[in-house]
Coordinates of N, CA and C and ligand atoms in Angstrom, one line a residue:
M1 N -8.6 -10.7 -6.8 CA -9.1 -9.7 -7.7 C -8.0 -8.6 -7.9
A2 N -7.9 -8.1 -9.1 CA -6.8 -7.2 -9.4 C -7.1 -5.8 -8.7
G3 N -6.1 -5.2 -8.2 CA -6.2 -3.9 -7.5 C -6.5 -2.7 -8.5
N4 N -6.8 -1.6 -7.9 CA -7.1 -0.4 -8.8 C -6.2 0.7 -8.6
K5 N -4.9 0.5 -8.2 CA -4.0 1.5 -7.9 C -2.6 1.2 -8.4
T6 N -1.9 2.2 -9.0 CA -0.5 1.9 -9.4 C 0.3 3.2 -9.2
L7 N 1.6 3.1 -9.2 CA 2.5 4.2 -9.0 C 3.3 4.4 -10.2
T8 N 3.3 5.6 -10.7 CA 4.2 6.0 -11.8 C 5.2 7.0 -11.4
M9 N 6.4 7.0 -12.0 CA 7.3 8.1 -12.0 C 7.6 8.5 -13.4
I10 N 7.6 9.8 -13.7 CA 8.2 10.3 -14.9 C 9.7 10.6 -14.6
K11 N 10.5 9.9 -15.3 CA 12.0 9.8 -14.9 C 12.7 11.1 -15.3
P12 N 13.9 11.3 -14.8 CA 14.6 12.5 -15.0 C 14.8 12.9 -16.5
G13 N 15.1 11.9 -17.4 CA 15.3 12.2 -18.8 C 14.0 12.8 -19.4
A14 N 12.9 12.3 -19.1 CA 11.6 12.7 -19.7 C 11.3 14.1 -19.1
V15 N 11.6 14.3 -17.9 CA 11.3 15.7 -17.3 C 12.2 16.7 -18.0
K16 N 13.5 16.4 -18.1 CA 14.5 17.3 -18.7 C 14.1 17.6 -20.2
N17 N 13.5 16.6 -20.9 CA 13.1 16.8 -22.3 C 11.7 17.4 -22.4
K18 N 11.2 17.9 -21.3 CA 9.9 18.6 -21.3 C 8.7 17.7 -21.8
H19 N 8.7 16.4 -21.3 CA 7.6 15.6 -21.7 C 6.5 15.3 -20.6
I20 N 6.6 16.1 -19.5 CA 5.7 15.9 -18.4 C 4.2 16.0 -18.9
G21 N 4.0 17.1 -19.6 CA 2.6 17.4 -20.0 C 2.1 16.3 -21.0
A22 N 2.9 15.9 -22.0 CA 2.4 14.9 -23.0 C 2.2 13.6 -22.3
I23 N 3.0 13.2 -21.4 CA 2.9 11.9 -20.7 C 1.7 11.9 -19.8
I24 N 1.4 13.0 -19.1 CA 0.3 13.0 -18.2 C -1.0 13.0 -19.1
D25 N -1.0 13.7 -20.2 CA -2.1 13.6 -21.1 C -2.4 12.2 -21.6
R26 N -1.4 11.4 -21.9 CA -1.6 10.0 -22.3 C -2.2 9.2 -21.2
I27 N -1.7 9.5 -20.0 CA -2.2 8.7 -18.8 C -3.7 9.0 -18.6
E28 N -4.1 10.3 -18.6 CA -5.5 10.7 -18.4 C -6.4 10.2 -19.6
Q29 N -5.9 10.3 -20.8 CA -6.7 9.9 -21.9 C -7.0 8.4 -21.9
A30 N -6.0 7.6 -21.2 CA -6.2 6.2 -21.1 C -7.1 5.8 -20.0
G31 N -7.7 6.8 -19.3 CA -8.7 6.4 -18.3 C -8.2 6.4 -16.9
F32 N -7.0 6.8 -16.6 CA -6.5 6.7 -15.2 C -6.8 8.1 -14.5
R33 N -7.2 8.0 -13.3 CA -7.4 9.2 -12.4 C -6.1 9.4 -11.7
I34 N -5.6 10.7 -11.8 CA -4.4 11.0 -11.0 C -4.9 11.5 -9.6
V35 N -4.7 10.7 -8.6 CA -5.2 11.1 -7.3 C -4.2 11.7 -6.3
A36 N -2.9 11.6 -6.7 CA -1.9 12.3 -5.9 C -0.7 12.5 -6.9
I37 N 0.0 13.6 -6.8 CA 1.1 13.9 -7.8 C 2.0 14.9 -7.1
K38 N 3.3 14.7 -7.4 CA 4.3 15.6 -6.9 C 5.6 15.6 -7.8
S39 N 6.2 16.8 -7.8 CA 7.5 16.9 -8.4 C 8.5 16.8 -7.3
T40 N 9.5 16.0 -7.4 CA 10.5 15.9 -6.3 C 11.8 15.4 -6.9
K41 N 12.8 15.2 -6.1 CA 14.1 14.7 -6.6 C 14.6 13.6 -5.6
L42 N 14.9 12.5 -6.1 CA 15.4 11.3 -5.3 C 16.9 11.5 -4.9
S43 N 17.2 11.3 -3.7 CA 18.6 11.2 -3.3 C 19.1 9.9 -3.8
K44 N 20.4 9.7 -3.8 CA 20.9 8.4 -4.1 C 20.4 7.3 -3.2
G45 N 20.3 7.6 -1.9 CA 19.8 6.6 -1.0 C 18.3 6.2 -1.2
A46 N 17.5 7.3 -1.5 CA 16.1 7.0 -1.8 C 15.9 6.2 -3.1
A47 N 16.8 6.5 -4.1 CA 16.7 5.7 -5.3 C 17.1 4.2 -5.1
E48 N 18.1 4.0 -4.2 CA 18.5 2.7 -3.9 C 17.4 1.9 -3.1
E49 N 16.7 2.7 -2.3 CA 15.6 2.0 -1.5 C 14.4 1.7 -2.4
F50 N 14.1 2.6 -3.3 CA 13.0 2.4 -4.2 C 13.2 1.2 -5.1
Y51 N 14.4 1.0 -5.6 CA 14.8 0.0 -6.5 C 15.5 -1.2 -5.8
Q52 N 15.2 -1.4 -4.5 CA 16.0 -2.4 -3.7 C 15.9 -3.8 -4.4
E53 N 14.8 -4.2 -5.1 CA 14.8 -5.5 -5.7 C 15.8 -5.7 -6.7
H54 N 16.4 -4.7 -7.2 CA 17.4 -4.8 -8.3 C 18.9 -4.7 -7.8
K55 N 19.0 -4.6 -6.5 CA 20.4 -4.5 -5.9 C 21.2 -5.7 -6.3
G56 N 22.4 -5.4 -6.7 CA 23.3 -6.5 -7.1 C 23.3 -6.8 -8.6
K57 N 22.3 -6.3 -9.3 CA 22.2 -6.5 -10.8 C 23.2 -5.5 -11.5
P58 N 23.7 -5.9 -12.7 CA 24.7 -5.1 -13.3 C 24.3 -3.7 -13.6
F59 N 23.0 -3.4 -13.8 CA 22.6 -2.1 -14.1 C 22.2 -1.2 -12.9
F60 N 22.4 -1.8 -11.7 CA 21.8 -1.1 -10.5 C 22.5 0.3 -10.3
N61 N 23.8 0.3 -10.3 CA 24.5 1.6 -10.0 C 24.1 2.7 -11.0
D62 N 24.1 2.3 -12.3 CA 23.7 3.3 -13.3 C 22.3 3.7 -13.1
L63 N 21.4 2.8 -12.8 CA 20.0 3.1 -12.6 C 19.8 4.1 -11.4
V64 N 20.5 3.9 -10.3 CA 20.4 4.8 -9.1 C 21.0 6.1 -9.5
S65 N 22.1 6.2 -10.2 CA 22.7 7.5 -10.6 C 21.7 8.2 -11.5
F66 N 21.2 7.5 -12.5 CA 20.2 8.2 -13.4 C 19.0 8.7 -12.6
M67 N 18.4 7.9 -11.8 CA 17.2 8.2 -11.1 C 17.3 9.3 -10.1
S68 N 18.6 9.6 -9.7 CA 18.8 10.6 -8.7 C 19.5 11.8 -9.4
S69 N 19.5 11.8 -10.7 CA 20.3 12.9 -11.4 C 19.5 14.2 -11.7
G70 N 18.2 14.1 -11.4 CA 17.4 15.3 -11.6 C 16.0 15.1 -11.1
P71 N 15.1 16.2 -11.3 CA 13.8 16.0 -10.8 C 13.0 14.9 -11.5
I72 N 12.0 14.3 -10.7 CA 11.1 13.4 -11.3 C 9.7 13.9 -10.9
V73 N 8.7 13.2 -11.5 CA 7.3 13.4 -11.1 C 6.7 12.1 -10.7
A74 N 6.2 12.0 -9.5 CA 5.6 10.7 -9.0 C 4.1 10.9 -8.9
A75 N 3.4 9.9 -9.2 CA 1.9 10.0 -9.1 C 1.2 8.7 -8.8
V76 N 0.2 8.7 -8.0 CA -0.7 7.6 -7.7 C -1.8 7.6 -8.7
L77 N -2.0 6.5 -9.5 CA -3.0 6.4 -10.5 C -4.1 5.4 -10.2
Y78 N -5.4 5.8 -10.4 CA -6.5 4.9 -10.1 C -7.2 4.5 -11.4
K79 N -7.6 3.2 -11.5 CA -8.3 2.6 -12.6 C -8.6 1.2 -12.3
D80 N -9.6 0.6 -12.8 CA -9.7 -0.9 -12.6 C -8.5 -1.5 -13.2
N81 N -8.0 -2.6 -12.6 CA -6.9 -3.4 -13.2 C -5.7 -2.5 -13.5
A82 N -5.4 -1.6 -12.6 CA -4.5 -0.5 -12.8 C -3.1 -0.9 -13.2
V83 N -2.5 -1.9 -12.4 CA -1.1 -2.3 -12.7 C -1.0 -2.9 -14.1
E84 N -1.8 -3.8 -14.5 CA -1.7 -4.4 -15.8 C -1.9 -3.4 -16.9
D85 N -3.0 -2.7 -16.7 CA -3.4 -1.7 -17.8 C -2.3 -0.6 -18.0
F86 N -1.7 -0.2 -16.9 CA -0.6 0.8 -17.0 C 0.6 0.2 -17.6
R87 N 1.0 -1.0 -17.3 CA 2.1 -1.6 -17.9 C 1.9 -1.7 -19.5
K88 N 0.7 -2.0 -19.9 CA 0.4 -2.0 -21.3 C 0.5 -0.6 -21.9
L89 N 0.1 0.4 -21.2 CA 0.1 1.8 -21.7 C 1.6 2.2 -21.9
I90 N 2.5 1.8 -21.0 CA 3.9 2.2 -21.1 C 4.7 1.4 -22.0
G91 N 4.4 0.1 -22.2 CA 5.2 -0.7 -23.1 C 6.4 -1.4 -22.4
S92 N 7.2 -2.1 -23.2 CA 8.3 -2.9 -22.7 C 9.4 -2.0 -22.1
T93 N 10.2 -2.6 -21.2 CA 11.3 -1.9 -20.5 C 12.2 -1.3 -21.5
D94 N 12.5 -2.0 -22.6 CA 13.4 -1.5 -23.7 C 12.5 -1.0 -24.8
P95 N 12.6 0.4 -25.0 CA 11.7 1.0 -26.0 C 11.8 0.3 -27.4
E96 N 13.0 -0.3 -27.7 CA 13.1 -0.9 -29.0 C 12.1 -2.1 -29.1
N97 N 11.7 -2.7 -28.0 CA 10.7 -3.8 -28.0 C 9.3 -3.3 -27.7
A98 N 9.1 -2.0 -27.4 CA 7.8 -1.5 -27.0 C 6.9 -1.4 -28.2
E99 N 5.6 -1.6 -28.0 CA 4.6 -1.5 -29.0 C 4.4 -0.1 -29.5
P100 N 4.1 0.2 -30.8 CA 3.9 1.5 -31.3 C 2.7 2.2 -30.4
G101 N 2.9 3.4 -30.2 CA 1.8 4.1 -29.4 C 2.0 4.1 -27.9
T102 N 2.9 3.3 -27.4 CA 3.1 3.2 -26.0 C 4.0 4.4 -25.5
I103 N 3.9 4.7 -24.3 CA 4.7 5.9 -23.7 C 6.2 5.7 -23.9
R104 N 6.6 4.5 -23.6 CA 8.1 4.3 -23.7 C 8.5 4.3 -25.2
K105 N 7.7 3.8 -26.1 CA 8.1 3.8 -27.5 C 8.3 5.3 -27.9
D106 N 7.4 6.1 -27.5 CA 7.4 7.5 -28.0 C 8.3 8.5 -27.2
F107 N 8.6 8.2 -25.9 CA 9.3 9.1 -25.1 C 10.6 8.6 -24.5
A108 N 10.9 7.3 -24.6 CA 12.1 6.8 -24.0 C 13.3 7.1 -24.9
E109 N 14.5 7.3 -24.2 CA 15.7 7.5 -24.9 C 16.5 6.2 -25.1
S110 N 16.3 5.3 -24.2 CA 17.0 4.0 -24.2 C 16.3 3.1 -23.1
K111 N 16.8 1.8 -23.0 CA 16.3 0.9 -22.0 C 16.5 1.5 -20.6
E112 N 17.6 2.1 -20.3 CA 17.9 2.7 -19.0 C 17.1 4.0 -18.8
R113 N 17.1 4.8 -19.8 CA 16.4 6.1 -19.7 C 15.1 6.0 -20.4
N114 N 14.2 5.2 -19.8 CA 13.0 4.8 -20.5 C 11.7 5.5 -20.1
A115 N 11.9 6.8 -19.7 CA 10.8 7.8 -19.6 C 9.9 7.6 -18.4
V116 N 9.4 6.4 -18.1 CA 8.5 6.3 -17.0 C 8.7 5.0 -16.2
H117 N 8.2 5.0 -15.0 CA 8.1 3.7 -14.1 C 6.7 3.4 -14.0
G118 N 6.4 2.1 -13.9 CA 5.1 1.6 -13.5 C 5.2 0.4 -12.6
S119 N 4.5 0.3 -11.5 CA 4.5 -0.8 -10.6 C 4.3 -2.1 -11.3
D120 N 4.9 -3.2 -10.8 CA 4.8 -4.5 -11.5 C 3.8 -5.5 -10.9
S121 N 3.3 -5.1 -9.7 CA 2.3 -6.0 -9.0 C 1.5 -5.1 -8.1
D122 N 0.4 -5.6 -7.6 CA -0.4 -4.9 -6.6 C 0.4 -4.7 -5.3
E123 N 1.3 -5.7 -4.9 CA 2.1 -5.5 -3.7 C 3.1 -4.4 -3.9
S124 N 3.8 -4.4 -5.1 CA 4.7 -3.3 -5.4 C 4.0 -1.9 -5.4
A125 N 2.8 -1.9 -6.0 CA 2.1 -0.6 -6.0 C 1.8 -0.1 -4.6
E126 N 1.4 -1.0 -3.7 CA 1.1 -0.6 -2.3 C 2.4 0.0 -1.7
R127 N 3.5 -0.7 -1.8 CA 4.8 -0.2 -1.3 C 5.2 1.1 -1.9
E128 N 5.1 1.2 -3.2 CA 5.6 2.3 -4.0 C 4.8 3.6 -3.7
C129 N 3.4 3.4 -3.6 CA 2.6 4.6 -3.4 C 2.9 5.2 -2.0
H130 N 3.2 4.3 -1.0 CA 3.5 4.8 0.3 C 4.9 5.3 0.4
F131 N 5.8 4.9 -0.6 CA 7.1 5.5 -0.6 C 7.0 7.0 -0.8
F132 N 6.1 7.5 -1.6 CA 5.9 8.9 -2.0 C 4.8 9.6 -1.2
F133 N 3.7 8.9 -0.9 CA 2.5 9.6 -0.4 C 1.9 8.8 0.8
S134 N 1.2 9.6 1.6 CA 0.5 9.0 2.7 C -0.9 8.6 2.2
T135 N -1.5 7.5 2.7 CA -2.8 7.1 2.3 C -3.8 8.3 2.3
M136 N -3.7 9.1 3.4 CA -4.6 10.2 3.6 C -4.6 11.2 2.4
E137 N -3.4 11.4 1.8 CA -3.3 12.3 0.7 C -4.2 11.9 -0.5
Y138 N -4.2 10.6 -0.8 CA -5.1 10.3 -2.0 C -6.4 9.8 -1.7
L139 N -6.7 9.3 -0.5 CA -8.0 8.9 -0.1 C -9.0 10.1 -0.1
E140 N -8.5 11.2 0.4 CA -9.4 12.4 0.4 C -9.8 12.8 -1.1
V141 N -8.9 12.6 -2.0 CA -9.2 13.0 -3.4 C -10.2 12.0 -4.0
L142 N -10.1 10.7 -3.5 CA -11.1 9.7 -4.1 C -12.5 9.9 -3.7
K143 N -12.7 10.6 -2.6 CA -14.1 10.8 -2.0 C -15.0 11.6 -3.0
Ligands
IDP1 P1 10.5 -2.1 -15.5 O1 10.8 -0.6 -15.3 O2 9.9 -2.3 -16.9 O3 9.6 -2.7 -14.4 P2 12.7 -3.4 -14.3 O4 13.2 -4.8 -14.8 O5 11.9 -3.4 -13.0 O6 11.9 -2.8 -15.5 O7 14.0 -2.5 -14.2 C1 13.9 -1.2 -13.5 C2 14.5 -0.2 -14.4 O8 15.9 -0.5 -14.5 C3 14.1 -0.1 -15.9 O9 12.9 0.7 -16.0 C4 15.3 0.4 -16.6 O10 15.3 1.9 -16.4 C5 16.4 -0.1 -15.8 N1 16.9 -1.4 -16.4 C6 16.4 -2.6 -16.4 N2 17.1 -3.5 -17.1 C7 18.1 -2.8 -17.6 C8 19.3 -3.2 -18.4 O11 19.4 -4.4 -18.8 N3 20.2 -2.2 -18.7 C9 20.0 -0.9 -18.2 N4 19.0 -0.5 -17.5 C10 18.0 -1.5 -17.2
MG2 MG1 10.0 -3.0 -12.5

């Protein structure tokens, strides 16, 4: 059965361009409940750990530099079928290929600076939610 939780980050470019409010509005209008949220900044080491699956790929160093270049917003989102539905809402990794009306189509600057992160599986969502938040923080809100 598909899980009901996913993790998003509004990336440094979208924060710098003042898109936090518009992106959160899209997320809420699409039926996701924001059960934990914080503004923070990733160190280089934290960005490397978060994106460990991409270590060794050609874009890894640029990705880590970008993701640690400024503040981000991280949030735990709840909805039935959260991972898949959120990936649909954000669109393809490369905004050039993203469907009209998706968050990445409308707010991304490029494939690398693509506005938002979304977990790619329930297992990733579990790991990524705990990267930023303790279970207690969002379970209380769910009650
Ligand atoms: P995703 O964010 O759609 O899940 P991933 O393949 O997991 O895409 O890649 C993680 C992030 O790394 C992307 O969101 C994007 O910012 C960056 N990235 C992925 N592929 C490339 C690339 O080919 N060039 C530059 N950046 C990339
Ligand atoms: Mg991914």
